[in-house]
XYZ file of C-alpha atoms in Angstrom:
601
model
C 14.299 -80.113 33.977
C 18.175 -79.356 32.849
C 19.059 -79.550 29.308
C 20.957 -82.807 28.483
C 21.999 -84.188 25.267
C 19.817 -86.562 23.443
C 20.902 -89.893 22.985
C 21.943 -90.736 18.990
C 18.846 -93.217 18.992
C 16.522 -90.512 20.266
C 17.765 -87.828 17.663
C 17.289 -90.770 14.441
C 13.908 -91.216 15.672
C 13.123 -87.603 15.648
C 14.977 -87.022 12.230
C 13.106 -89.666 10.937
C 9.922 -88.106 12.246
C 10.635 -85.823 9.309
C 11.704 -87.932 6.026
C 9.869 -90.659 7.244
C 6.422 -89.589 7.071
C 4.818 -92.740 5.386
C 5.445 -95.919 3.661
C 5.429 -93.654 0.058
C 8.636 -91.307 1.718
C 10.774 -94.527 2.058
C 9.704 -95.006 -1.891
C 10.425 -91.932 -2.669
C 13.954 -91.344 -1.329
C 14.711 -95.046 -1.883
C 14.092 -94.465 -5.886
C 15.658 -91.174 -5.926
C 19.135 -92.886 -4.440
C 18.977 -95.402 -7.528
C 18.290 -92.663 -10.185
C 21.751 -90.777 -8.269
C 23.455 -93.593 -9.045
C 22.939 -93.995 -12.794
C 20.468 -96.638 -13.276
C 18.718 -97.421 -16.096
C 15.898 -99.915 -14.280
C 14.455 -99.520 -11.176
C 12.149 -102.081 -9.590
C 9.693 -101.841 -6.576
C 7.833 -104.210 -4.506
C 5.402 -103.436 -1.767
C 3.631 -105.248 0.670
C 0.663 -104.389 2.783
C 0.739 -100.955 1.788
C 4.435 -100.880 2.108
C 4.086 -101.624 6.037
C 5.477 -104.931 5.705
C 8.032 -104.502 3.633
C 9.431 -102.608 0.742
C 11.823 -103.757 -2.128
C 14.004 -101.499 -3.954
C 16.776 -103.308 -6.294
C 18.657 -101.364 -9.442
C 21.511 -101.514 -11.977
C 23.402 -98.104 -10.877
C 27.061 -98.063 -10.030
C 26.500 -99.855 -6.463
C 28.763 -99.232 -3.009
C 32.178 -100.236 -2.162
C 32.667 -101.946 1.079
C 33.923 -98.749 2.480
C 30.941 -96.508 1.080
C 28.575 -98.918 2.507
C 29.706 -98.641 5.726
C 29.298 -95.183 6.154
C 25.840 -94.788 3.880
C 24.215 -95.379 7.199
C 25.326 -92.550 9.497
C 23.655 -89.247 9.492
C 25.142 -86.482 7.180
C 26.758 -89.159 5.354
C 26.277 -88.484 1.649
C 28.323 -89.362 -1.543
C 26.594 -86.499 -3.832
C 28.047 -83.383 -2.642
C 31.546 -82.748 -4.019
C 31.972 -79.461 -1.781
C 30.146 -77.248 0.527
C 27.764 -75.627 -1.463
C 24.688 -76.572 -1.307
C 23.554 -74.009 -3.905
C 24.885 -75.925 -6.485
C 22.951 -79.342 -6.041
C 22.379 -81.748 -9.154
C 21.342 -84.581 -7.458
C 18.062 -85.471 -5.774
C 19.403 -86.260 -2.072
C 22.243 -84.577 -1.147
C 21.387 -84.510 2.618
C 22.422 -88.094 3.696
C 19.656 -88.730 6.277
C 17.531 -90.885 4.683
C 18.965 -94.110 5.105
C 19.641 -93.364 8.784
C 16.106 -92.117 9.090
C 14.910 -95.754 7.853
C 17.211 -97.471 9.773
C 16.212 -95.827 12.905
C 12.335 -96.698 12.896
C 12.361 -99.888 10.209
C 14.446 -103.120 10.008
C 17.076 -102.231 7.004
C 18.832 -104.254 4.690
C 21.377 -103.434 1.962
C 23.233 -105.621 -0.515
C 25.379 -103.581 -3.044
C 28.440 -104.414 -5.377
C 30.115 -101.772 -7.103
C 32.412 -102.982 -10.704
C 35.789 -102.585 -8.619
C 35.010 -105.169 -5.949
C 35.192 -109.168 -6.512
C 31.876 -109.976 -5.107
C 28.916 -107.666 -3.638
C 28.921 -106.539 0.568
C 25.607 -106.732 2.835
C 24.636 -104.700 5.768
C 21.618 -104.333 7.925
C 19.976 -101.478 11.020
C 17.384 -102.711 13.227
C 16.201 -99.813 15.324
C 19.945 -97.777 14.528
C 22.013 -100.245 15.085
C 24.500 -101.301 12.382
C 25.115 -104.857 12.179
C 28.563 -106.216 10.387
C 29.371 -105.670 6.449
C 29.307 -109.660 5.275
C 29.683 -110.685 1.629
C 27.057 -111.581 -0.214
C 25.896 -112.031 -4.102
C 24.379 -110.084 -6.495
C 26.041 -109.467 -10.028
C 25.467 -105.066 -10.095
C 23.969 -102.156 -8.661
C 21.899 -102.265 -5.363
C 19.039 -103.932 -3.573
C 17.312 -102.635 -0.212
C 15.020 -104.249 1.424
C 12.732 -102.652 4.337
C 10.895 -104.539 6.555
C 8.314 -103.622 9.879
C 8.129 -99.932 9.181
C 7.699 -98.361 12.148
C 8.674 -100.946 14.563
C 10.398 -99.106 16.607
C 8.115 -96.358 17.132
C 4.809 -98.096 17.698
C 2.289 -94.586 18.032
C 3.424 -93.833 14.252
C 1.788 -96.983 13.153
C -1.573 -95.112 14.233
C -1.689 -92.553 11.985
C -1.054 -94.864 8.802
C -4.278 -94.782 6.376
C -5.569 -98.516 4.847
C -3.020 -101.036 2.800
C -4.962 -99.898 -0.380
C -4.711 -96.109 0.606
C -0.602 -96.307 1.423
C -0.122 -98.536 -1.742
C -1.934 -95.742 -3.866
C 0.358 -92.774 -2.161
C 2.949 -94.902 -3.433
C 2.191 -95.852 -6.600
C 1.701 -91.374 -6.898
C 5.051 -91.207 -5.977
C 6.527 -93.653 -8.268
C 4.317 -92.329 -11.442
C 6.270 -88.485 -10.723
C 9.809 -90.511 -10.981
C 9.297 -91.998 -13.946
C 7.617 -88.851 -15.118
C 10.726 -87.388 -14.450
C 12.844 -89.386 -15.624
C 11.573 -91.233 -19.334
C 15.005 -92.761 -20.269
C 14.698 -95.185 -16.578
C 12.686 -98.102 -16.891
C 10.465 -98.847 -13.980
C 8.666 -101.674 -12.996
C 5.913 -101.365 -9.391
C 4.618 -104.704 -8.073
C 2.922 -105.187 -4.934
C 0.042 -107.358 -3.219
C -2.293 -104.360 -3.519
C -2.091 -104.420 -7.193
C -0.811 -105.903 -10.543
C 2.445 -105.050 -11.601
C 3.008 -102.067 -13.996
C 5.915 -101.703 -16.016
C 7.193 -98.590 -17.486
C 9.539 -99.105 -20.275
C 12.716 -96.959 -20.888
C 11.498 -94.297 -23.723
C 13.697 -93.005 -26.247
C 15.322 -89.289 -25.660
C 13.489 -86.280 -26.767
C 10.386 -85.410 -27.092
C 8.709 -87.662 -28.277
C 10.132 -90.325 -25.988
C 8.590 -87.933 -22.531
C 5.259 -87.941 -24.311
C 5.191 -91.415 -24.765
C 6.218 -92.018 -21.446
C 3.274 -89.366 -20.130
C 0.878 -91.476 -22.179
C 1.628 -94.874 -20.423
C 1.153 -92.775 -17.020
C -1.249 -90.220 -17.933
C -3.215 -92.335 -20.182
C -4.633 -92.269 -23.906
C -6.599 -88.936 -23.958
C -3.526 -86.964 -22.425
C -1.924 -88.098 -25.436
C -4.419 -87.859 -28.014
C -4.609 -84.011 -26.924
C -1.333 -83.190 -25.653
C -0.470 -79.655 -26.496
C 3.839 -79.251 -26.695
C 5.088 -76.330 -24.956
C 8.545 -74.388 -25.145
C 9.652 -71.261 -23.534
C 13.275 -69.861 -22.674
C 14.864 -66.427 -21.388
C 18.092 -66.048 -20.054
C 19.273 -69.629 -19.509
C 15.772 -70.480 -18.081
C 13.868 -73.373 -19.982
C 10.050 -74.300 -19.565
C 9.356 -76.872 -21.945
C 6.949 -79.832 -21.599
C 3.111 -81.269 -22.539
C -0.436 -79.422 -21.526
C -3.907 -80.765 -22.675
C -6.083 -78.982 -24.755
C -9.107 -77.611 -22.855
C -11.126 -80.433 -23.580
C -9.497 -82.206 -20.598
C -9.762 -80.929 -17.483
C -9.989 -82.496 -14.100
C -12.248 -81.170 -11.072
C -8.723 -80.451 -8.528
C -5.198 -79.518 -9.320
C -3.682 -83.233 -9.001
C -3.655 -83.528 -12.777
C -0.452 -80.978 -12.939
C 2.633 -82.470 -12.384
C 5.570 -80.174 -12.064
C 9.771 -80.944 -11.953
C 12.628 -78.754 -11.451
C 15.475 -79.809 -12.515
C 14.180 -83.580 -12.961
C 12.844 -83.075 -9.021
C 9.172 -83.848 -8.688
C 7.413 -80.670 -6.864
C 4.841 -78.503 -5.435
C 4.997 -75.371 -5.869
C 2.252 -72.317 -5.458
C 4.066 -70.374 -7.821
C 3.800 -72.725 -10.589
C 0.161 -74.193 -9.985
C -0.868 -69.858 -10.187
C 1.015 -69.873 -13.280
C -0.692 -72.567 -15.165
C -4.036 -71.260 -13.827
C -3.477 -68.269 -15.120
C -2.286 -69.265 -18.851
C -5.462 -71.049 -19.030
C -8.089 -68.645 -17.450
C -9.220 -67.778 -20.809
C -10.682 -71.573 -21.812
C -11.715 -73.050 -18.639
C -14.659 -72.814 -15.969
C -13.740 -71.689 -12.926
C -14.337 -75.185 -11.376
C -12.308 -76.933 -13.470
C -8.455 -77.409 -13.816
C -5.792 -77.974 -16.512
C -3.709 -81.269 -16.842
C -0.299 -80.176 -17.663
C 3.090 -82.085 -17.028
C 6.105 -78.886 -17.038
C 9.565 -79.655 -16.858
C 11.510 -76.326 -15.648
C 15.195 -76.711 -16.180
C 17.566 -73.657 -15.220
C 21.044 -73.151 -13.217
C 21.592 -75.124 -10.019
C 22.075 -71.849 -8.392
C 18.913 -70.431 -8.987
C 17.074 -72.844 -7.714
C 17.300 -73.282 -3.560
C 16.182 -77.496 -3.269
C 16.822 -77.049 0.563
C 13.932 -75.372 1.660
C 11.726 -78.252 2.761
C 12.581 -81.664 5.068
C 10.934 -83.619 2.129
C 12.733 -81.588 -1.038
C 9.063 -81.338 -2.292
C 8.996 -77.399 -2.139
C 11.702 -75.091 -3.919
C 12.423 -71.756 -4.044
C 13.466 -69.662 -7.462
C 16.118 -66.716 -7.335
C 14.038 -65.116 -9.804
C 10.389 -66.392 -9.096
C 9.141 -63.881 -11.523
C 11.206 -64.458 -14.978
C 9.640 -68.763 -14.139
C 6.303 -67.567 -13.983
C 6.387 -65.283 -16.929
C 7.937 -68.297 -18.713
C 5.589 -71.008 -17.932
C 2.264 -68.222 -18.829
C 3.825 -67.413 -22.200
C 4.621 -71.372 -22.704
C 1.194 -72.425 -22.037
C -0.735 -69.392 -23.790
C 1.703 -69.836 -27.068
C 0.688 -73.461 -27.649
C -2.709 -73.272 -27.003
C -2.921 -70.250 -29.249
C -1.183 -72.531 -31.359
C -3.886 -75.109 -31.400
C -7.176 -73.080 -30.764
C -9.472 -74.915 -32.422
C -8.724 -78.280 -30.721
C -11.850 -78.822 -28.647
C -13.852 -81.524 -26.364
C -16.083 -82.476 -29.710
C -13.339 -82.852 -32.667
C -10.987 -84.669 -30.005
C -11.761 -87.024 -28.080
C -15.067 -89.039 -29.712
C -17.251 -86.780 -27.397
C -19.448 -85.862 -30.281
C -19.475 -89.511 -31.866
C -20.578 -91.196 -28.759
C -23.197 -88.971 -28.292
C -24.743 -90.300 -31.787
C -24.458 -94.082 -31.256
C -27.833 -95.218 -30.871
C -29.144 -97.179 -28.049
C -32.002 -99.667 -28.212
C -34.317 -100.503 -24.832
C -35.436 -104.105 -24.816
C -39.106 -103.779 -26.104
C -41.993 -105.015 -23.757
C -42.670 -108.358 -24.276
C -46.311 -107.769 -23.773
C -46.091 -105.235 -26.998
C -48.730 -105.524 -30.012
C -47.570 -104.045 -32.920
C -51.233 -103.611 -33.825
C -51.355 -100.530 -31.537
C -48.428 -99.036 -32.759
C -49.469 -95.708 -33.602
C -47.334 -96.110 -37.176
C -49.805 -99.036 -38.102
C -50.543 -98.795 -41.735
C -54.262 -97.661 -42.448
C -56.724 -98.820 -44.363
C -56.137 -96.270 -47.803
C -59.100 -94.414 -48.797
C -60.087 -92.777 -52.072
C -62.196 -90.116 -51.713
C -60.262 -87.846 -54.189
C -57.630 -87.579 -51.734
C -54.299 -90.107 -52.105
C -53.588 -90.899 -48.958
C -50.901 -91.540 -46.307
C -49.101 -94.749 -45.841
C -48.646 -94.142 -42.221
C -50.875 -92.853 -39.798
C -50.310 -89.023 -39.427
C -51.022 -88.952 -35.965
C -48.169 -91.397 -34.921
C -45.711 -89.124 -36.942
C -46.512 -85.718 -36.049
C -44.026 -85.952 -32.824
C -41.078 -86.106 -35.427
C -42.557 -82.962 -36.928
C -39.834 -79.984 -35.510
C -40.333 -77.175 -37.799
C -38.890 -76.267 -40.481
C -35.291 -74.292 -40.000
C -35.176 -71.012 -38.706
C -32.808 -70.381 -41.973
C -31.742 -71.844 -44.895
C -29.629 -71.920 -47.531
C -29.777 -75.051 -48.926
C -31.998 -74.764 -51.795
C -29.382 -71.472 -53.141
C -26.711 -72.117 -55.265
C -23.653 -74.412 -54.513
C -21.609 -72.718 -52.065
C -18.453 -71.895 -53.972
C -15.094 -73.956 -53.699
C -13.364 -72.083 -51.838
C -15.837 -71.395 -48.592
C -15.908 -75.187 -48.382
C -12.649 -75.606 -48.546
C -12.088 -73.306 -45.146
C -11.499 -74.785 -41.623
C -15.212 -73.933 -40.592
C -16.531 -74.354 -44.341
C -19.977 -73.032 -45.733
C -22.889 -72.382 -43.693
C -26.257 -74.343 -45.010
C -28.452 -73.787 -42.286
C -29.798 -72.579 -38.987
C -31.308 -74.789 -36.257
C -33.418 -73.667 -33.299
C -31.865 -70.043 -34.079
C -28.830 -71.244 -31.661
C -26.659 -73.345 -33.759
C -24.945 -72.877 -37.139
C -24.813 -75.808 -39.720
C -21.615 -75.373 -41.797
C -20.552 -78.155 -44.701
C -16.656 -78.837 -45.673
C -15.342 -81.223 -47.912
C -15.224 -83.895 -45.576
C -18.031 -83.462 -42.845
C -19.967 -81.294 -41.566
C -19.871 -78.811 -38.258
C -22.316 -77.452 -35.818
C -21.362 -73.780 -34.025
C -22.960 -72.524 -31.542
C -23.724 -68.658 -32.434
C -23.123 -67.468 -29.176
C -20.264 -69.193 -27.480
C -18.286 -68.674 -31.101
C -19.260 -64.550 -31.051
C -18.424 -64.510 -27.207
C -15.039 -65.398 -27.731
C -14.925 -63.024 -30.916
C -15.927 -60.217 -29.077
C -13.926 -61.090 -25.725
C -10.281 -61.075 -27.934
C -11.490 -57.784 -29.717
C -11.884 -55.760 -26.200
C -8.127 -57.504 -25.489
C -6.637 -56.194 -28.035
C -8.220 -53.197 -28.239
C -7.484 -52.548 -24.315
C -3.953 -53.847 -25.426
C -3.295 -51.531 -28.194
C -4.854 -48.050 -28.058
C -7.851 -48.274 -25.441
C -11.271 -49.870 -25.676
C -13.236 -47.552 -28.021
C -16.555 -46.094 -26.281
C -19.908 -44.315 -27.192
C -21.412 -41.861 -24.806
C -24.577 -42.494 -24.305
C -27.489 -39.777 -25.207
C -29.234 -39.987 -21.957
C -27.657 -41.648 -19.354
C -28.961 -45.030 -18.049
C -29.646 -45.216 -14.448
C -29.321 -48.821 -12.669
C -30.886 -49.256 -9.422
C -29.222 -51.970 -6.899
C -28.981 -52.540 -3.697
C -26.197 -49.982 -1.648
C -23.394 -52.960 -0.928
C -23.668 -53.348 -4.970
C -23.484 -49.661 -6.195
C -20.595 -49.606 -3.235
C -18.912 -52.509 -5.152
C -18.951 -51.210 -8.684
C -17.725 -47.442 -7.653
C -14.562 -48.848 -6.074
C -13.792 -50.515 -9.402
C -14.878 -47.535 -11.437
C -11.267 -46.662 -13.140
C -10.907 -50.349 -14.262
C -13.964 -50.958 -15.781
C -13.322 -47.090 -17.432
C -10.113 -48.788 -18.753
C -13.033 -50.818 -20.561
C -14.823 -48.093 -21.899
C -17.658 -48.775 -18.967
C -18.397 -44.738 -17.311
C -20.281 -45.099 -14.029
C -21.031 -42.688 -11.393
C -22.680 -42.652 -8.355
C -26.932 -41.448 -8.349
C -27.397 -41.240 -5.411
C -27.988 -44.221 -2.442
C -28.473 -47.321 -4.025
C -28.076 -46.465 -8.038
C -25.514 -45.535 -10.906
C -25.777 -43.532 -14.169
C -23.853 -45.545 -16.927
C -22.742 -42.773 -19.104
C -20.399 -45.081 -20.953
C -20.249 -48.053 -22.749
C -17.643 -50.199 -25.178
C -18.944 -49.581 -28.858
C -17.851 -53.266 -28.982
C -21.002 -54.214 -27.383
C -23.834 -52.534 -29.104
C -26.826 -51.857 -27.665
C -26.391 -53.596 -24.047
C -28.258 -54.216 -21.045
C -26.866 -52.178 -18.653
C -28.675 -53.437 -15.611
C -27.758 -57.029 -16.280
C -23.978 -56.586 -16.848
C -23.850 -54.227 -14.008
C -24.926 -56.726 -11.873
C -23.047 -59.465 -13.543
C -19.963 -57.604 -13.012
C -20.983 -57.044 -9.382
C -21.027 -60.188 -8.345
C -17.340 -61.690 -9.842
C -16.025 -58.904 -8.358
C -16.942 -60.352 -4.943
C -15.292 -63.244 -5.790
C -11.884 -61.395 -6.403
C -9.119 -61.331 -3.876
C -6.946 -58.065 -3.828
C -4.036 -60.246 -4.324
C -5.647 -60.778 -8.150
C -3.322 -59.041 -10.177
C -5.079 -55.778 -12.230
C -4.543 -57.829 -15.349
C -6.873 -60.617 -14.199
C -9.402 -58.685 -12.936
C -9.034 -56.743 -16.395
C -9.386 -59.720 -18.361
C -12.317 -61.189 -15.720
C -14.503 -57.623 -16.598
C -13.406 -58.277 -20.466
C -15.308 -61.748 -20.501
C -18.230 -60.494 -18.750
C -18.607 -58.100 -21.230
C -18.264 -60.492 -24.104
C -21.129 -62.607 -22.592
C -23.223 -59.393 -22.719
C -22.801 -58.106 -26.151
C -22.670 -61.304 -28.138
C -25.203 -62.921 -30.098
C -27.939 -63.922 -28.186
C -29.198 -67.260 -28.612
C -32.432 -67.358 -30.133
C -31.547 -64.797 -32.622
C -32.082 -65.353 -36.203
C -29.321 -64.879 -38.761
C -28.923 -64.083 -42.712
C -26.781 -66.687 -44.453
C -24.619 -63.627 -45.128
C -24.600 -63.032 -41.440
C -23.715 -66.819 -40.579
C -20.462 -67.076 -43.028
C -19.598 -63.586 -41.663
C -19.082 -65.530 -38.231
C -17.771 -68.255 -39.045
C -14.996 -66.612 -41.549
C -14.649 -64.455 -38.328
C -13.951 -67.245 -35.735
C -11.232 -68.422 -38.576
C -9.164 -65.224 -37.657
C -9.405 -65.155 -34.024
C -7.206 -66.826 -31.650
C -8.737 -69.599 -29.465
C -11.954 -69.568 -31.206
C -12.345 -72.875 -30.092
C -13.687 -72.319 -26.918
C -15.608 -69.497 -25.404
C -14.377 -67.299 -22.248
C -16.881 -70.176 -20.016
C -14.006 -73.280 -21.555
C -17.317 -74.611 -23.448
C -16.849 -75.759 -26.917
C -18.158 -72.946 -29.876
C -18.089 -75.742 -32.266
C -18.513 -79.541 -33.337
C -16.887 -81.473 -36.214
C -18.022 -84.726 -37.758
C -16.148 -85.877 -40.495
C -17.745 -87.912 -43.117
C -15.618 -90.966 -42.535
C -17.510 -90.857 -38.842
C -20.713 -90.411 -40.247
C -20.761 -93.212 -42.498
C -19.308 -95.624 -39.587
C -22.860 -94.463 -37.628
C -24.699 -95.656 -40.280
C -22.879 -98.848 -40.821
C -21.333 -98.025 -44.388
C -17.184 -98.248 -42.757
């Protein structure tokens, strides 16, 4: 077959093949023309999905007639004042996307621009331009798309459901006004009720309000601000404490330059900054806005402009890690239980409807008949009450002295008591909190061994006799290929022979340790490492494994001296409040939330 040229129908189609994916990419460029020209309100309307038609009308500077007339052809584009396209400040600069519409949808676009009397029309069916005719409307622009995909039938195939499409959509709309808090936006639609975002004041203050209405009230409640800058870079923006999390990435929303994106480098970034609080399987909610020169940024790498590319990839990830690890250092002791009502909800009490067959006779609390046989007895039956018997604490300090002033007046306060030799009860002057001995020590002992490693080496103890672990050959094999990091740790192994390893070794941090069990523990993250894992991670991953290991065991009983030695202890390290697992070391209930369980607020 000889090559021929295609006809200009042909190649719109095929353009369109790649702006056009689905009803949300008309949205999406549609909305991003009206923020280009200055508007302060944008309103959508959808229907089925988008499929049927879409409704874009704003207050920006409109089109003259002559403007209009060429907004339709390819490569036509008011928002490039020169050549360079490494200087671009606008979100389309490419001038296909109204072509691309036109090409596979029916088009129509009524505009007036503030020099001309009255406002000009124009509509594409299938790529072809009809005549400009007057028409009214008092400012900016309204563009209306109807039968997407018309005009290329086998597309229509591969849309999902109305209610899917409309969702993809609303997505798409929620990142704009992300973006972009000083816009007011309002999405309507048959698939849903209309949402209105108002225009927020500058600042801020006015983006996390503006993340709250999208984001909802516990992204606010726990919103973390973040700031970092280096050489005309600027990462600034809102994370979530730890307590929040979501089970995927889709809770991290990410701009450049006020451009909604994806990008690898930046979703690494944040999971880095917050490998230290969360499970594995669980992921941050962060919104980052990353503002820097036009041309260090490359927009043009991607038909959609959802992908970018940084000159100096590097300098933005070290920015966004230190933003993120500053602020929650900042607020370490914000957790799931003092935040959110976790804690409080867990206390209401819930009453099942009693049988209506029930005789109160055979309650097993029925009063008895009192005897007197020299012996005064019980008002209620013993037997009936000896499930509510639990022991008496494991240690207490509640019949000593008043704690003194000032331990109750410190963040953790005084410790009273010991419960199921797992959790520490501590009293302030307005509430009470429960810490969990382990989790809290974990993290204690995990930030030692970081700044230890950080500052002069993790100290060690050589063992008298060596301790010899036997595992299986793929194991010891495992272990021996990481042997100089986990030295770096102050963990000496060497090879014994086929299938074992002499621990000659260990971090004084952890005491008296089982070998065999953090051997193996260490084993098998390390098969869950990729070599792409920089050493620092895989540092830090052998750090918290260690922690776990030499912390206070659950089930171990403590010395009221020992239990306000941890708790003034978890006052002076960073993010003590969560361990190395993102699980909270510690409740709070004030008093205030007490006395509204019990009725008395």
């Amino acid at each position: 077959m000889p090559v021929r040229q295609l006809p200009e129908q042909v190649v719109n189609r095929i353009a369109a093949g790649e702006v056009v994916e689905r009803p949300a990419s008309v949205v999406k460029e549609l909305v991003e023309n009206a923020i280009d020209a200055g508007a302060s309100r944008v309103d959508i309307f959808t229907d089925g999905g988008g499929r049927r038609r879409i409704g874009i009308t704003d207050d920006g500077s409109g089109m003259t007639h002559g403007d209009l007339a060429l907004a339709v052809d390819r490569h036509a584009t008011s928002k490039l004042d020169d050549e360079d396209l490494l200087r671009i400040r606008t979100l389309g600069f490419r001038g296909e996307a109204l072509p691309s519409i036109g090409a596979v949808a029916k088009l129509g676009i009524t505009t007036r621009h503030a020099s001309e009397p009255h406002a000009w029309s124009l509509s594409v069916e299938g790529g072809l331009k009809s005549q400009i005719m007057p028409a009214a409307l008092s400012q900016g622009t309204r563009v209306e798309v109807s039968d997407l995909f018309y005009a290329t039938p086998a597309r229509l195939k591969f849309l999902k459901t109305d209610r899917t499409e409309a969702e993809a959509i609303r997505e798409v709309v929620r990142r704009l006004a992300m973006a972009r808090p000083d816009i007011a936006f309002t999405l309507a639609g048959e698939e849903r009720a209309p949402v209105t975002w108002a225009a927020a004041l500058p600042g801020a203050a006015g983006r996390l309000t503006r993340l709250g209405d999208i984001l909802g009230h516990d992204f606010r409640s726990c919103a973390i601000e973040v700031r970092s800058e280096r050489e005309g870079v600027v990462v600034e923006g809102f994370a979530a404490a730890p307590s929040l999390t979501r089970a995927n990435a889709l809770g991290q929303y990410l701009f450049v330059n006020g451009r909604p994106v994806r990008d690898k480098l930046i979703l690494g970034a944040v999971r880095a900054a917050y490998s230290d609080y969360l499970p594995r399987d669980r992921h941050p909610v962060v919104a980052l806005f990353v503002t820097l020169a036009p041309q260090e940024v490359d927009a043009n790498v991607h038909p959609a402009k959802t992908e970018v590319r940084f000159r100096n990839a590097g300098l933005v990830r070290a920015l966004i890690v230190h933003a993120l690890k500053d602020g929650l250092a900042r607020e370490g002791r914000r957790t799931a239980a003092n935040t959110d009502g976790a804690a409080l909800s867990a206390f209401r009490p819930s009453f099942a409807p009693r049988p209506t067959n029930w005789d109160w006779r055979s309650s097993p609390a029925y009063p008895v008949r009192p005897s007197f046989e020299g012996v005064a007895a019980t008002a209620l039956a013993e037997a009936g009450q000896a499930a509510f018997d639990v022991g008496a604490p494991t240690a207490d300090v509640r019949f000593e002295a008043q704690p003194s002033a000032d331990l109750l007046d410190r963040p953790l306060g005084a410790a009273r008591t010991q419960i199921h030799e797992t959790y520490i009860v501590s009293q302030t002057r307005d509430g009470l909190i429960v810490v969990d001995q382990h989790a809290a020590h974990e993290r204690i002992v995990y930030e030692k061994l970081k700044a230890s490693l950080a500052k002069n080496g993790v100290q060690r103890q050589i063992l008298l006799i060596p301790e010899i672990v036997e595992l299986d050959e793929a194991t010891v094999e495992k272990l021996l290929a990481r042997a100089e990091e986990l030295a770096s740790f102050g963990l000496a192994i060497e090879s014994f022979g086929p299938g074992a390893v002499a621990v000659r070794e260990t971090p004084s941090l952890l005491g008296k340790a089982n070998a065999a069990g953090l051997l193996r523990d260490l084993a098998e993250h390390m098969a869950e490492w990729d070599e792409a894992l920089p050493l620092e991670r895989r540092l830090m991953h052998v750090a918290a494994t260690m922690a776990c290991h030499g912390s206070v065991r659950a089930g171990r009983r403590l010395k009221p001296e020992e239990m306000n030695a941890l708790l003034r202890e978890m006052e002076d390290t960073p993010n003590s409040g969560q361990c190395n697992h993102g699980r909270p070391t510690y409740v709070e209930l004030k008093l205030s939330d007490i006395e509204k369980l019990f009725g008395r607020r």
